[in-house]
Structure formats: structure tokens, C-alpha cells
Short mmCIF file of C-alpha atoms and ligand atoms in Angstrom, two decimals:
data_model
loop_
_atom_site.label_atom_id
_atom_site.label_comp_id
_atom_site.label_asym_id
_atom_site.label_seq_id
_atom_site.Cartn_x
_atom_site.Cartn_y
_atom_site.Cartn_z
CA MET U 694 9.92 -16.85 1.33
CA ALA U 695 8.65 -13.45 2.87
CA SER U 696 10.45 -10.41 1.77
CA THR U 697 10.50 -7.02 3.45
CA TYR U 698 10.42 -3.86 1.55
CA LEU U 699 11.76 -0.73 3.31
CA ILE U 700 9.61 2.02 1.41
CA THR U 701 10.41 5.64 1.88
CA GLY U 702 7.96 8.49 1.47
CA GLY U 703 5.00 5.90 1.37
CA CYS U 704 2.43 8.56 2.88
CA GLY U 705 2.91 10.53 -0.43
CA PHE U 706 1.32 10.22 -3.85
CA ILE U 707 3.21 7.52 -5.69
CA GLY U 708 4.37 5.87 -2.54
CA SER U 709 0.96 5.10 -1.19
CA ASN U 710 -0.38 3.77 -4.34
CA PHE U 711 2.92 1.63 -4.51
CA ILE U 712 2.33 0.01 -1.13
CA LEU U 713 -1.28 -0.40 -1.62
CA ARG U 714 -0.57 -2.59 -4.84
CA LEU U 715 2.53 -4.45 -3.54
CA LEU U 716 0.46 -5.69 -0.55
CA ARG U 717 -2.31 -6.55 -2.91
CA GLN U 718 -0.17 -8.42 -5.52
CA ARG U 719 2.44 -9.89 -3.50
CA GLN U 720 1.22 -11.94 -0.47
CA ASP U 721 4.91 -12.56 0.65
CA ALA U 722 5.58 -9.00 1.07
CA ASN U 723 5.88 -6.97 4.40
CA VAL U 724 6.31 -3.23 4.18
CA ILE U 725 8.25 -0.88 6.47
CA ASN U 726 7.11 2.46 5.52
CA LEU U 727 9.52 5.38 6.78
CA ASP U 728 8.07 8.92 6.23
CA LYS U 729 8.56 12.06 7.76
CA LEU U 730 5.18 13.34 7.03
CA THR U 731 6.01 16.80 5.67
CA TYR U 732 3.12 18.77 4.53
CA ALA U 733 3.15 16.10 1.45
CA GLY U 734 2.86 13.27 3.80
CA ASN U 735 -0.74 12.16 4.46
CA GLN U 736 -1.92 9.01 6.67
CA ASP U 737 -5.13 9.20 5.16
CA ASN U 738 -3.67 7.85 1.95
CA LEU U 739 -2.96 4.53 3.80
CA ARG U 740 -5.63 4.35 6.06
CA ASP U 741 -7.16 1.17 4.47
CA ILE U 742 -4.08 -0.90 5.80
CA ALA U 743 -3.56 0.72 8.98
CA GLY U 744 -4.60 -2.64 10.91
CA ASP U 745 -2.60 -5.00 8.22
CA PRO U 746 0.05 -7.18 10.11
CA ARG U 747 2.35 -7.14 6.87
CA TYR U 748 2.51 -3.25 7.23
CA ARG U 749 4.50 -0.93 9.49
CA PHE U 750 4.72 2.76 9.57
CA VAL U 751 7.85 4.58 11.14
CA GLN U 752 7.68 8.47 11.18
CA GLY U 753 11.17 9.51 10.66
CA ASP U 754 13.52 11.26 8.45
CA ILE U 755 15.71 9.53 5.55
CA THR U 756 18.48 11.97 6.63
CA ASP U 757 18.63 10.21 10.18
CA ALA U 758 21.31 7.90 9.55
CA ALA U 759 20.77 5.92 12.78
CA LEU U 760 17.17 5.53 12.48
CA VAL U 761 17.90 4.58 8.69
CA GLY U 762 20.50 2.27 9.86
CA GLU U 763 18.37 0.20 12.31
CA LEU U 764 15.62 -0.14 9.76
CA MET U 765 17.83 -1.08 6.77
CA GLU U 766 19.09 -4.16 8.95
CA GLY U 767 15.59 -6.01 8.56
CA ALA U 768 15.27 -5.22 4.84
CA ASP U 769 15.79 -7.36 1.65
CA ARG U 770 14.53 -4.34 -0.77
CA VAL U 771 14.54 -0.84 -0.71
CA VAL U 772 12.33 1.50 -2.71
CA ASN U 773 13.32 5.36 -2.29
CA PHE U 774 9.93 7.81 -3.11
CA ALA U 775 11.16 10.19 -0.12
CA ALA U 776 11.75 13.47 -1.59
CA GLU U 777 10.56 17.08 -1.77
CA THR U 778 8.82 17.11 -5.10
CA HIS U 779 7.36 20.22 -6.30
CA VAL U 780 9.09 22.33 -8.57
CA ASP U 781 7.45 25.78 -7.63
CA ARG U 782 8.32 25.30 -3.82
CA SER U 783 11.85 24.55 -5.13
CA LEU U 784 11.98 27.97 -6.55
CA MET U 785 11.06 29.21 -3.31
CA GLU U 786 12.97 27.16 -0.85
CA PRO U 787 15.73 25.12 -2.62
CA GLY U 788 17.49 24.05 0.39
CA ALA U 789 15.27 21.55 1.65
CA PHE U 790 15.35 19.76 -1.54
CA ILE U 791 19.29 19.48 -1.51
CA GLN U 792 18.72 18.20 2.17
CA THR U 793 16.21 15.41 1.71
CA ASP U 794 16.49 14.56 -2.13
CA VAL U 795 20.58 14.73 -2.17
CA TYR U 796 21.86 14.10 1.42
CA GLY U 797 18.86 11.74 2.21
CA THR U 798 19.58 9.61 -0.85
CA TYR U 799 22.98 9.15 0.32
CA VAL U 800 22.11 8.14 3.74
CA LEU U 801 19.94 5.38 2.49
CA LEU U 802 22.32 4.34 -0.01
CA GLU U 803 25.13 4.00 2.56
CA ALA U 804 22.93 2.19 4.98
CA ALA U 805 21.83 -0.28 2.26
CA ARG U 806 25.48 -0.76 1.38
CA GLN U 807 26.38 -1.64 4.97
CA ALA U 808 23.25 -4.03 5.26
CA ARG U 809 23.79 -5.77 1.93
CA VAL U 810 20.31 -5.38 0.55
CA GLU U 811 19.24 -7.46 -2.37
CA ARG U 812 17.88 -4.51 -4.43
CA PHE U 813 17.36 -0.62 -4.29
CA LEU U 814 15.03 1.04 -6.24
CA HIS U 815 15.77 4.80 -6.68
CA MET U 816 12.90 7.12 -7.79
CA SER U 817 14.40 9.70 -10.18
CA THR U 818 12.39 11.79 -12.70
CA ASP U 819 12.24 12.68 -16.43
CA GLU U 820 12.70 16.31 -15.44
CA VAL U 821 16.52 15.44 -15.08
CA TYR U 822 16.85 15.58 -18.83
CA GLY U 823 15.90 19.07 -18.85
CA ASP U 824 13.68 20.83 -21.55
CA VAL U 825 13.09 18.39 -24.75
CA PRO U 826 12.45 19.96 -28.20
CA GLU U 827 9.41 19.06 -30.08
CA GLY U 828 10.19 15.93 -32.09
CA GLN U 829 12.80 14.64 -29.91
CA THR U 830 12.77 12.21 -27.14
CA SER U 831 15.21 11.41 -24.21
CA ARG U 832 16.99 8.23 -24.05
CA GLU U 833 18.62 6.85 -20.97
CA THR U 834 22.27 7.14 -22.09
CA ASP U 835 21.41 11.08 -22.74
CA ALA U 836 23.33 13.68 -20.76
CA LEU U 837 21.38 14.91 -17.70
CA ASN U 838 20.51 18.90 -17.99
CA PRO U 839 18.47 19.55 -15.08
CA ARG U 840 17.11 23.31 -15.04
CA SER U 841 14.87 23.73 -11.82
CA PRO U 842 16.34 23.17 -8.02
CA TYR U 843 14.12 20.22 -8.07
CA ALA U 844 15.51 18.57 -11.26
CA ALA U 845 19.02 19.25 -9.99
CA SER U 846 18.55 17.73 -6.67
CA LYS U 847 17.05 14.78 -8.26
CA ALA U 848 20.02 14.57 -10.89
CA GLY U 849 22.33 14.99 -7.58
CA ALA U 850 20.57 11.91 -5.92
CA GLU U 851 20.84 9.98 -9.12
CA MET U 852 24.82 10.76 -9.31
CA GLN U 853 25.12 9.42 -5.85
CA CYS U 854 23.28 6.18 -6.91
CA ARG U 855 25.53 5.90 -9.78
CA ALA U 856 28.82 6.35 -7.32
CA TYR U 857 27.46 3.49 -5.05
CA ILE U 858 26.83 1.26 -8.12
CA GLU U 859 30.15 1.73 -9.75
CA THR U 860 32.28 1.87 -6.41
CA TYR U 861 30.68 -0.48 -4.12
CA GLY U 862 28.49 -2.58 -6.70
CA LEU U 863 25.34 -1.78 -4.90
CA PRO U 864 22.43 -3.36 -6.99
CA VAL U 865 20.59 -0.08 -7.63
CA VAL U 866 17.91 0.40 -10.16
CA ILE U 867 16.99 3.74 -11.05
CA ALA U 868 13.49 4.57 -12.55
CA ARG U 869 12.94 8.06 -14.60
CA PRO U 870 8.98 8.29 -14.81
CA ALA U 871 7.00 10.90 -16.61
CA ASN U 872 4.36 13.19 -14.76
CA ASN U 873 2.07 11.09 -12.81
CA VAL U 874 -1.69 11.54 -12.27
CA GLY U 875 -4.10 9.82 -10.24
CA PRO U 876 -5.93 9.41 -6.82
CA ARG U 877 -4.04 11.06 -3.66
CA GLN U 878 -1.88 13.30 -5.46
CA HIS U 879 -1.41 16.67 -3.35
CA VAL U 880 -3.58 19.61 -4.49
CA GLU U 881 -0.24 21.52 -5.24
CA LYS U 882 0.22 19.98 -8.60
CA LEU U 883 -1.54 20.60 -11.96
CA VAL U 884 -4.44 18.21 -12.19
CA PRO U 885 -5.52 18.10 -8.64
CA LEU U 886 -5.06 22.06 -8.26
CA PHE U 887 -7.02 22.72 -11.52
CA THR U 888 -9.60 20.04 -10.51
CA THR U 889 -10.42 21.44 -6.87
CA ASN U 890 -9.82 25.18 -8.06
CA ALA U 891 -12.85 24.32 -10.64
CA LEU U 892 -14.86 22.54 -8.22
CA ARG U 893 -14.55 25.60 -5.90
CA ASP U 894 -15.33 28.13 -8.84
CA GLU U 895 -11.94 29.27 -8.65
CA PRO U 896 -9.88 30.60 -11.56
CA LEU U 897 -7.33 27.92 -12.93
CA PRO U 898 -3.77 29.67 -12.88
CA VAL U 899 -2.05 28.63 -16.37
CA TYR U 900 1.34 29.44 -16.36
CA GLY U 901 2.24 31.63 -19.63
CA ASP U 902 0.73 30.60 -22.64
CA GLY U 903 -0.28 27.08 -21.57
CA ARG U 904 1.57 25.41 -24.56
CA GLN U 905 3.75 23.29 -22.13
CA GLN U 906 3.66 19.74 -22.62
CA ARG U 907 3.64 17.01 -20.38
CA ASP U 908 3.34 13.10 -20.61
CA TRP U 909 0.59 12.22 -18.36
CA LEU U 910 1.35 8.61 -17.11
CA PHE U 911 -1.65 7.10 -14.96
CA VAL U 912 0.05 6.38 -11.35
CA GLU U 913 -1.20 2.64 -11.54
CA ASP U 914 0.69 2.34 -14.75
CA ASN U 915 3.57 3.67 -13.11
CA CYS U 916 3.51 1.45 -10.02
CA GLU U 917 3.09 -1.41 -12.51
CA ALA U 918 6.18 -0.40 -14.19
CA LEU U 919 8.25 0.27 -10.75
CA ASP U 920 7.46 -3.37 -9.50
CA LEU U 921 8.86 -4.72 -12.86
CA ILE U 922 11.99 -2.61 -12.67
CA LEU U 923 12.43 -3.60 -8.99
CA HIS U 924 11.93 -7.33 -9.42
CA GLU U 925 13.22 -7.91 -13.16
CA GLY U 926 15.30 -4.75 -14.04
CA GLU U 927 19.01 -5.30 -14.47
CA PRO U 928 20.99 -3.94 -11.52
CA GLY U 929 22.93 -0.76 -12.21
CA GLU U 930 20.58 0.32 -15.00
CA VAL U 931 18.20 3.37 -15.57
CA TYR U 932 14.76 2.90 -17.07
CA ASN U 933 12.57 5.59 -18.60
CA VAL U 934 8.90 5.22 -17.53
CA GLY U 935 6.86 7.35 -19.99
CA ALA U 936 3.42 6.46 -21.54
CA GLY U 937 3.61 8.84 -24.76
CA ASN U 938 0.37 10.45 -23.43
CA HIS U 939 1.47 14.17 -24.36
CA LEU U 940 -0.95 16.76 -23.95
CA TYR U 941 -0.53 20.67 -23.82
CA ASN U 942 -1.47 22.36 -20.18
CA ILE U 943 -4.04 24.42 -21.51
CA ASP U 944 -5.77 21.32 -23.16
CA VAL U 945 -5.44 19.60 -19.65
CA ALA U 946 -7.29 22.70 -18.36
CA HIS U 947 -9.94 22.28 -21.05
CA LEU U 948 -10.42 18.87 -20.31
CA ILE U 949 -10.94 19.25 -16.43
CA LEU U 950 -13.35 22.18 -17.00
CA ASP U 951 -15.37 19.89 -19.43
CA LEU U 952 -14.97 16.73 -16.75
CA THR U 953 -16.60 19.03 -13.79
CA GLU U 954 -18.70 20.77 -16.23
CA LYS U 955 -17.09 24.28 -15.48
CA PRO U 956 -16.86 27.38 -17.61
CA ARG U 957 -13.70 27.84 -19.70
CA SER U 958 -13.90 31.53 -18.34
CA LEU U 959 -12.34 30.16 -15.41
CA ILE U 960 -8.95 29.82 -17.13
CA THR U 961 -6.38 32.60 -16.22
CA HIS U 962 -3.25 33.03 -17.68
CA VAL U 963 -0.73 34.13 -15.06
CA GLU U 964 2.76 35.12 -15.14
CA ASP U 965 5.09 32.02 -16.10
CA ARG U 966 7.16 29.98 -14.07
CA ALA U 967 10.85 30.76 -14.00
CA GLY U 968 13.11 28.58 -16.21
CA HIS U 969 10.09 26.64 -17.20
CA ASP U 970 10.87 23.53 -19.01
CA ARG U 971 8.46 23.47 -22.01
CA ARG U 972 8.36 19.62 -22.77
CA TYR U 973 9.49 16.52 -21.45
CA ALA U 974 9.34 13.16 -23.47
CA VAL U 975 11.11 10.20 -22.92
CA ASN U 976 11.85 7.05 -24.70
CA SER U 977 10.67 3.57 -23.02
CA ASP U 978 11.65 1.05 -25.19
CA LYS U 979 13.96 -0.28 -22.72
CA LEU U 980 11.16 -0.88 -20.17
CA ARG U 981 8.79 -2.13 -22.80
CA ALA U 982 11.36 -4.83 -23.67
CA LEU U 983 10.81 -5.98 -19.91
CA GLY U 984 7.04 -6.36 -20.93
CA TRP U 985 5.58 -3.18 -19.47
CA ALA U 986 2.72 -1.29 -21.39
CA PRO U 987 0.60 1.61 -20.11
CA ARG U 988 -3.23 0.77 -19.73
CA HIS U 989 -4.43 4.30 -19.95
CA ASP U 990 -4.12 7.24 -22.43
CA ALA U 991 -3.82 10.86 -21.25
CA THR U 992 -7.72 11.28 -21.42
CA ALA U 993 -8.52 8.08 -19.51
CA GLY U 994 -6.01 8.65 -16.75
CA ILE U 995 -6.88 12.38 -16.29
CA GLN U 996 -10.45 11.31 -16.00
CA LYS U 997 -9.99 8.69 -13.42
CA ALA U 998 -8.09 11.04 -11.39
CA VAL U 999 -10.64 13.89 -11.86
CA GLU U 1000 -13.36 11.37 -10.90
CA TRP U 1001 -11.60 10.38 -7.73
CA TYR U 1002 -11.27 14.15 -6.63
CA LEU U 1003 -15.09 14.46 -7.29
CA GLN U 1004 -15.69 11.44 -5.05
CA ASN U 1005 -13.43 12.25 -2.25
CA ARG U 1006 -13.97 15.73 -1.53
CA TRP U 1007 -13.34 14.89 2.34
CA TRP U 1008 -9.61 14.10 1.37
CA TRP U 1009 -8.78 17.17 -0.65
CA GLU U 1010 -10.77 19.54 1.77
CA LYS U 1011 -8.40 18.71 4.53
CA VAL U 1012 -5.47 19.09 2.46
CA ARG U 1013 -6.39 22.24 1.43
CA ASP U 1014 -5.95 23.80 4.74
CA GLU U 1015 -4.97 26.97 6.03
CA SER U 1016 -1.14 26.09 5.57
CA PHE U 1017 -1.87 25.51 1.95
CA GLN U 1018 -3.96 28.67 1.60
CA GLU U 1019 -0.82 30.32 2.94
CA TYR U 1020 1.33 28.71 0.39
CA TYR U 1021 -1.12 29.23 -2.29
CA ASP U 1022 -1.49 33.15 -1.48
CA LYS U 1023 2.33 33.34 -1.64
CA GLN U 1024 2.63 31.43 -4.95
CA TYR U 1025 -0.42 32.69 -6.83
CA GLY U 1026 -1.71 36.00 -4.99
CA LYS U 1027 0.44 38.50 -6.90
CA ARG U 1028 -0.01 36.55 -10.06
CA LEU U 1029 -3.63 36.18 -10.10
CA ALA U 1030 -4.32 40.01 -9.02
CA GLU U 1031 -2.30 41.02 -12.21
CA ALA U 1032 -3.74 38.61 -14.71
CA LYS U 1033 -6.72 38.68 -16.65
CA PRO U 1034 -9.19 35.64 -17.42
CA ASP U 1035 -8.91 34.55 -20.65
CA HIS U 1036 -12.06 34.54 -22.65
CA ARG U 1037 -10.65 33.72 -26.01
CA GLU U 1038 -11.41 30.13 -26.05
P1 NAD O 1701 4.90 13.50 -2.57
O1 NAD O 1701 5.40 14.89 -2.38
O2 NAD O 1701 3.47 13.22 -2.84
O3 NAD O 1701 5.36 12.75 -1.43
C1 NAD O 1701 6.72 12.68 -0.74
C2 NAD O 1701 6.71 11.95 0.39
O4 NAD O 1701 7.84 11.91 0.92
C3 NAD O 1701 5.75 12.56 1.49
O5 NAD O 1701 4.88 11.46 2.10
C4 NAD O 1701 6.68 13.08 2.52
O6 NAD O 1701 6.22 13.05 3.74
C5 NAD O 1701 7.97 12.28 2.38
N1 NAD O 1701 9.21 12.85 2.70
C6 NAD O 1701 9.63 14.16 2.08
N2 NAD O 1701 10.74 14.29 2.99
C7 NAD O 1701 10.94 13.17 3.73
C8 NAD O 1701 12.14 12.92 4.50
N3 NAD O 1701 13.23 13.79 4.44
N4 NAD O 1701 12.08 11.83 4.92
C9 NAD O 1701 10.82 10.83 4.91
N5 NAD O 1701 10.13 11.13 4.21
C10 NAD O 1701 10.12 12.13 3.44
O7 NAD O 1701 5.57 12.91 -3.88
P2 NAD O 1701 5.09 11.82 -5.01
O8 NAD O 1701 4.66 12.67 -6.35
O9 NAD O 1701 4.57 10.57 -4.65
O10 NAD O 1701 6.79 11.51 -5.65
C11 NAD O 1701 7.35 10.26 -5.10
C12 NAD O 1701 8.78 10.18 -5.83
O11 NAD O 1701 8.71 10.06 -7.17
C13 NAD O 1701 9.84 11.37 -5.66
O12 NAD O 1701 10.96 10.89 -5.24
C14 NAD O 1701 9.39 12.05 -6.88
O13 NAD O 1701 10.73 12.99 -7.26
C15 NAD O 1701 9.48 11.03 -8.08
N6 NAD O 1701 8.71 11.45 -9.20
C16 NAD O 1701 7.21 11.94 -8.83
C17 NAD O 1701 6.49 12.08 -9.98
C18 NAD O 1701 5.15 12.58 -10.06
O14 NAD O 1701 4.58 13.22 -11.43
N7 NAD O 1701 4.50 12.70 -8.76
C19 NAD O 1701 7.27 11.94 -11.40
C20 NAD O 1701 8.43 11.39 -11.49
C21 NAD O 1701 9.33 11.26 -10.51
P1 TYD O 1702 3.44 20.31 -12.00
O1 TYD O 1702 1.92 19.35 -11.72
O2 TYD O 1702 3.86 21.26 -11.04
O3 TYD O 1702 4.25 19.23 -12.39
P2 TYD O 1702 5.82 19.54 -13.14
O4 TYD O 1702 6.42 20.86 -13.00
O5 TYD O 1702 6.65 18.56 -12.36
O6 TYD O 1702 5.96 19.08 -14.70
O7 TYD O 1702 3.12 21.14 -13.35
C1 TYD O 1702 2.57 20.55 -14.59
C2 TYD O 1702 2.73 21.40 -15.48
O8 TYD O 1702 1.68 22.39 -15.39
C3 TYD O 1702 3.79 22.34 -15.80
O9 TYD O 1702 4.36 22.81 -17.22
C4 TYD O 1702 3.61 23.76 -14.96
C5 TYD O 1702 1.98 23.90 -15.09
N1 TYD O 1702 1.19 24.31 -14.04
C6 TYD O 1702 0.34 25.49 -14.47
O10 TYD O 1702 0.47 26.24 -15.45
N2 TYD O 1702 -0.21 26.15 -13.38
C7 TYD O 1702 -0.10 25.70 -12.07
O11 TYD O 1702 -0.76 26.19 -11.05
C8 TYD O 1702 0.48 24.55 -11.71
C9 TYD O 1702 0.66 23.61 -10.43
C10 TYD O 1702 1.38 24.00 -12.86
#
């Protein structure tokens, strides 16, 4: 029997990859994509399925209870990707994060409860655990210790999920993925920013000493995990999604420069991000017990991503528009002016 998936934030990076995969893999799936088309939403991401009768796009806001209630009536499963997602922007304007990530999640949960949906997958993040010391990994049962306004808003959303699980028995499953990398990621994030800056022969602004670590999860591997959690996960449970692909940011910068054949002198150490978490690392045994394993190591994932940006210049040149340049100048202008290029390497 056909199933209808209400997917929010489907015009963004992970959401678009997830929808393309879902429609490819599950012939019985119909998708309603509710997306506000903020600066991060991009209809180019789903142009390949624009005419697919199994796909319907609705432009709207997840905080709009009337619209969400109406769409939820026809949904069997919900996947909530919609969010404000960039840590650096959350340092400048935290309000939008609370509004969409926390309040918006509540609106979706309440509508899902009324409509008695079969399953609700909520996208959280490994950033809710906060900074993780070298040698340690976060488990699903660990306390949450968010340190940025973005991470705090994601933790707040999770607490709403928890309340709906415990109070109303809503069948919510929660995923906490690591840093994704891959095609169609907005150019504000590390790998696309450094790749496109390199291709434009512009400096790569490395925050602080560049010795912060992230676990680079290829987006296709994440989408496979999310599909598994949505369909096979235990209601009420939380699943970490990490590949164990740890790299220092500075090594990511080196890799990107090698792949784009640009000089190391583009690396420019700039003033660090306020409250910067140095390391994220999750233990994914619980998810692996469901049968998941990543197919890409860090280098392979970043290489595939860089190749995509090399081949899809039309996509990112459109995204790096005037309003992005305005953001870029605000975020990096002063830092770059005060920094010195790093020729040590
Ligand atoms: P993204 O910024 O690329 O896309 C977000 C999408 O949500 C955009 O299409 C945007 O238009 C839409 N949106 C924003 N506010 C909305 C609103 N009020 N109503 C409806 N739509 C709205 O984000 P992403 O990187 O694809 O991340 C997707 C989800 O996964 C987020 O919840 C994020 O917190 C989580 N996550 C991301 C990563 C990562 O590395 N990218 C890692 C872990 C978790
Ligand atoms: P980002 O892609 O913003 O993801 P997150 O902060 O959610 O992990 O950043 C990844 C890492 O790269 C993080 O340690 C911050 C660092 N970074 C830079 O050094 N320079 C930059 O210009 C950006 C965007 C990020």
C-alpha cells in the first residue's frame, strides 16, 4: 500500500538528498515537501523530480499551525528536516533558531498527535552533546550540553519530542547525525565554502588554530541511516549517526586545496568562532546493531563532495549571490582584514 511522507525542509541539503533517495528506493512512497524556502532552501535541489506525480511541493512555514494541520491529515510518516542550521548565523541572530527549530517542532508534533501519524522522525544533531574531549565518544544516554544558540535550539526541539513521546505516546524517533558532507550543501558550511573559495582563488578562513575535529559523514550514508531509523527504529528511541571519520579542520583545508590543485598559501587563520566546540564524536553502536554501516571514509566523502562542486559551478554560483556576499562580508570581512595568511605549512 502507498505511504505518504510529509517531509519538512526538503529543499535544503540533507532533505533534498533524502527525498531523491526515498523516491528512488521506495516505489510506494508519495512525498509532500513543506519548505519555507529561506536563504538555505533551493528548488534547484529537486528540479529532477519537479514533474514526478509522487512528489508535491508546498511552500510554507512549519510554524503555521493551520497549514501544518491540513498537510498532516494526509500523512502516514513525518520527517522533520526544517531548521535554521548554521552555527555562525546563530551567533548573530539566535531568535530565528528558537522560532523554527523549537517552536516549529512543537507545531509539527502537536499536528502529528492530532492526526495519529504512524511515525515521526526528528532530525537532531550530535552538537547537542557539546564539546567532547579527545578519547571519548557520546552515547545516546549521555546528558545534553549544547553550547551554541544553534545547538541549544536543537536540544530544545528534542525536549519537545521527548515530552510528546512520554506524555502522549507519539511514535517519535530521533536521529543525532554528525557533520554531513556531499552534493547540494549550502556554501556557508566548511567544505563548500572552502571548495568554492579555492576555485575563486580566495582565502580559506580557518577559525583559530584549525585543530578542531569533526566526524565527516557522507550525506548518502546519513540518508541510508535515516531511512533505517524511520522504518526500523524503536519508537521513542534516539540514534546517533556517526561514521568515525574524524579529521582536523586544517587537514580538511589541505585536502580541499590538493583536490582543487590550489596553493596552501590560501589558508588564512582568522579569529576563532565564539564558544567553538573543539570536537564532536558519537558512538553509533545502537544504529549499527540495526544493520547500518557507512560506505565512505572521510577522504572519500569529501572527495565526492568537492568533485560535485567542480562539476556544478552553475549551482553554487547562483547560491553565492549578493545576499550571500553581504553575509560573507559581515561574517569574515573584519576577520580576514586582520588576519595574516599562513605560510607555515
Ligand atoms: P539546510 O540549512 O541545508 O536546509 C534547511 C531547510 O529548511 C531549507 O530548505 C529551508 O528553506 C527550510 N526551512 C528553514 N526554516 C523553515 C521553516 N520555518 N519552515 C519550513 N522550512 C524551513 O539544512 P541541512 O544541512 O539539510 O540540515 C537538515 C536538518 O538536519 C536540520 O534539522 C539540521 O539541524 C540537521 N542536521 C544537519 C547536519 C549537517 O551536517 N548539515 C548534521 C546534523 C543534523
Ligand atoms: P560548519 O560547517 O559550520 O559546521 P559545524 O560548526 O556545525 O560543525 O563548520 C565545521 C568546522 O569548520 C567547525 O569547527 C568550524 C570550522 N569552520 C572554519 O574554520 N571556517 C569557516 O569558515 C567555517 C564555515 C567553519
